[in-house]
Structures are given as structure tokens and as C-alpha cells.
Amino acid sequence: MNREIEMDKAIRRWPRLTAHLICESLGYFTPRGAANAIAHYKNDQSFSCEWYSHMASFSGDPFDQEALKEIGADVMRWTVQRRHNHTGYMADYKHAKELVRRSLSKEGDPTFASWF
């Protein structure tokens, strides 16, 4: 899988989901990081990042590929279910949507996390 192409397709095809995922992660994901997680989920692949590995460590190995795949599915489900609650400090959808817009326009992504 060419991740860059998949990530670019994901951010263009699902910009609102990308923004909501930034909110769900409380700004941990940048727009491209969120799009990368979406691309992995859509391709039925595990996705490794500090947030997902932290959750996987509660049930065993933080790098277990099946656990990471399940966590990716859980996070996508939570993101959709909680989308109406993405307001306020560290979870503001309007702010996240603007970050995605800037990323798509090549103004650039935040370097480390979305809210800093």
C-alpha cells in the first residue's frame, strides 16, 4: 500500500470524519495523521500510534496487530457516535475543520499535534 496516496485519498474523501477524528483524539492527531488512521481502517489494517498502543497495552501487548486493528475500529465508531459532542476546549469541530481545510489547501499541517 502506498500510504501517502491512501492518506491523501482519505483526507479528500472524508474531510469531516478527519476533523471529527482530530476532535476525538483531543488534538493528538494532525489532519494527515487522522487521515492515515482512516486509510488504515478502510484498508482493514492495523494502525500503530502512541494513542492506539496505549489503549492496546491495557489488554496486553501494545504492538499486537489484531488489538490495534480492533482499537482502530473502536475509535472510528466512537468518533461517529460522539460527533455531536465535539465542541469546546480540545475538541472543537469548527477548529478541526479549519485545520483540515488548511491541510487540503497545502497551507500545511501542524507539526506535532493539532491544538498546539
Short mmCIF file of C-alpha atoms in Angstrom, two decimals:
data_model
loop_
_atom_site.label_atom_id
_atom_site.label_comp_id
_atom_site.label_asym_id
_atom_site.label_seq_id
_atom_site.Cartn_x
_atom_site.Cartn_y
_atom_site.Cartn_z
CA MET A 1 0.00 0.00 0.00
CA ASN A 2 1.33 3.42 -0.89
CA ARG A 3 0.39 5.20 2.36
CA GLU A 4 0.80 8.72 1.04
CA ILE A 5 -1.69 8.12 -1.76
CA GLU A 6 -4.13 6.39 0.58
CA MET A 7 -3.79 9.14 3.16
CA ASP A 8 -4.37 11.82 0.52
CA LYS A 9 -7.46 10.00 -0.74
CA ALA A 10 -8.80 9.63 2.80
CA ILE A 11 -8.45 13.31 3.73
CA ARG A 12 -10.11 14.38 0.46
CA ARG A 13 -12.90 11.82 0.59
CA TRP A 14 -13.70 12.09 4.31
CA PRO A 15 -12.71 15.61 5.45
CA ARG A 16 -15.47 15.78 8.08
CA LEU A 17 -14.54 12.38 9.53
CA THR A 18 -10.91 13.56 9.56
CA ALA A 19 -11.91 16.66 11.53
CA HIS A 20 -14.05 14.66 13.94
CA LEU A 21 -11.19 12.20 14.48
CA ILE A 22 -8.93 15.13 15.43
CA CYS A 23 -11.57 16.11 17.99
CA GLU A 24 -11.98 12.58 19.28
CA SER A 25 -8.21 12.35 19.78
CA LEU A 26 -8.30 15.70 21.63
CA GLY A 27 -5.84 17.12 19.13
CA TYR A 28 -3.38 14.22 19.22
CA PHE A 29 -3.93 13.62 15.50
CA THR A 30 -2.94 16.18 12.91
CA PRO A 31 -5.15 16.20 9.79
CA ARG A 32 -2.75 13.90 7.94
CA GLY A 33 -2.34 11.67 10.99
CA ALA A 34 -6.11 11.30 11.25
CA ALA A 35 -6.37 10.62 7.51
CA ASN A 36 -3.66 7.96 7.84
CA ALA A 37 -5.63 6.26 10.64
CA ILE A 38 -8.77 6.39 8.46
CA ALA A 39 -6.90 4.91 5.47
CA HIS A 40 -5.62 2.02 7.60
CA TYR A 41 -9.11 1.41 8.97
CA LYS A 42 -10.67 1.49 5.49
CA ASN A 43 -7.99 -0.95 4.25
CA ASP A 44 -8.70 -3.29 7.23
CA GLN A 45 -5.16 -2.82 8.51
CA SER A 46 -3.80 -2.19 11.97
CA PHE A 47 -2.53 1.31 12.71
CA SER A 48 0.26 1.94 15.18
CA CYS A 49 0.48 5.21 17.04
CA GLU A 50 1.13 6.16 20.65
CA TRP A 51 -2.59 6.65 21.41
CA TYR A 52 -3.68 3.29 19.97
CA SER A 53 -0.72 1.44 21.51
CA HIS A 54 -1.53 2.94 24.90
CA MET A 55 -5.07 1.54 24.67
CA ALA A 56 -3.76 -1.83 23.47
CA SER A 57 -1.41 -2.04 26.46
CA PHE A 58 -4.39 -2.30 28.83
CA SER A 59 -5.16 -5.77 27.47
CA GLY A 60 -1.62 -6.97 26.83
CA ASP A 61 0.88 -6.22 24.10
CA PRO A 62 0.80 -2.59 22.93
CA PHE A 63 2.01 -3.69 19.50
CA ASP A 64 -0.39 -6.60 18.93
CA GLN A 65 -1.59 -6.09 15.37
CA GLU A 66 -5.06 -7.57 15.92
CA ALA A 67 -5.61 -5.49 19.05
CA LEU A 68 -4.51 -2.35 17.18
CA LYS A 69 -6.92 -3.17 14.35
CA GLU A 70 -9.78 -3.57 16.85
CA ILE A 71 -8.85 -0.31 18.55
CA GLY A 72 -8.86 1.44 15.18
CA ALA A 73 -12.39 0.18 14.58
CA ASP A 74 -13.45 1.23 18.09
CA VAL A 75 -12.01 4.72 17.63
CA MET A 76 -13.82 5.17 14.30
CA ARG A 77 -17.08 4.04 15.92
CA TRP A 78 -16.58 6.41 18.89
CA THR A 79 -15.73 9.25 16.50
CA VAL A 80 -19.02 8.88 14.64
CA GLN A 81 -21.11 8.25 17.76
CA ARG A 82 -19.69 11.27 19.63
CA ARG A 83 -19.52 13.67 16.68
CA HIS A 84 -22.30 15.87 18.05
CA ASN A 85 -20.30 16.38 21.26
CA HIS A 86 -17.17 17.71 19.54
CA THR A 87 -17.30 21.22 20.93
CA GLY A 88 -15.24 23.24 23.34
CA TYR A 89 -11.71 23.02 24.59
CA MET A 90 -9.54 20.38 22.86
CA ALA A 91 -12.45 19.02 20.81
CA ASP A 92 -13.79 21.90 18.74
CA TYR A 93 -15.10 20.65 15.39
CA LYS A 94 -15.07 24.07 13.73
CA HIS A 95 -11.40 24.50 14.59
CA ALA A 96 -10.58 20.96 13.43
CA LYS A 97 -12.48 21.50 10.17
CA GLU A 98 -10.38 24.61 9.52
CA LEU A 99 -7.19 22.59 10.13
CA VAL A 100 -8.35 20.03 7.56
CA ARG A 101 -9.19 22.80 5.08
CA ARG A 102 -5.72 24.29 5.50
CA SER A 103 -4.14 20.89 5.08
CA LEU A 104 -6.07 20.28 1.86
CA SER A 105 -5.07 23.69 0.52
CA LYS A 106 -1.39 22.90 1.13
CA GLU A 107 -1.06 25.66 3.73
CA GLY A 108 0.38 22.89 5.84
CA ASP A 109 -0.32 20.60 8.73
CA PRO A 110 0.52 21.30 12.35
CA THR A 111 3.86 19.69 13.18
CA PHE A 112 3.19 17.71 16.36
CA ALA A 113 -0.45 17.96 17.41
CA SER A 114 -3.42 19.90 16.17
CA TRP A 115 -4.17 22.27 19.02
CA PHE A 116 -0.67 23.48 19.87
#
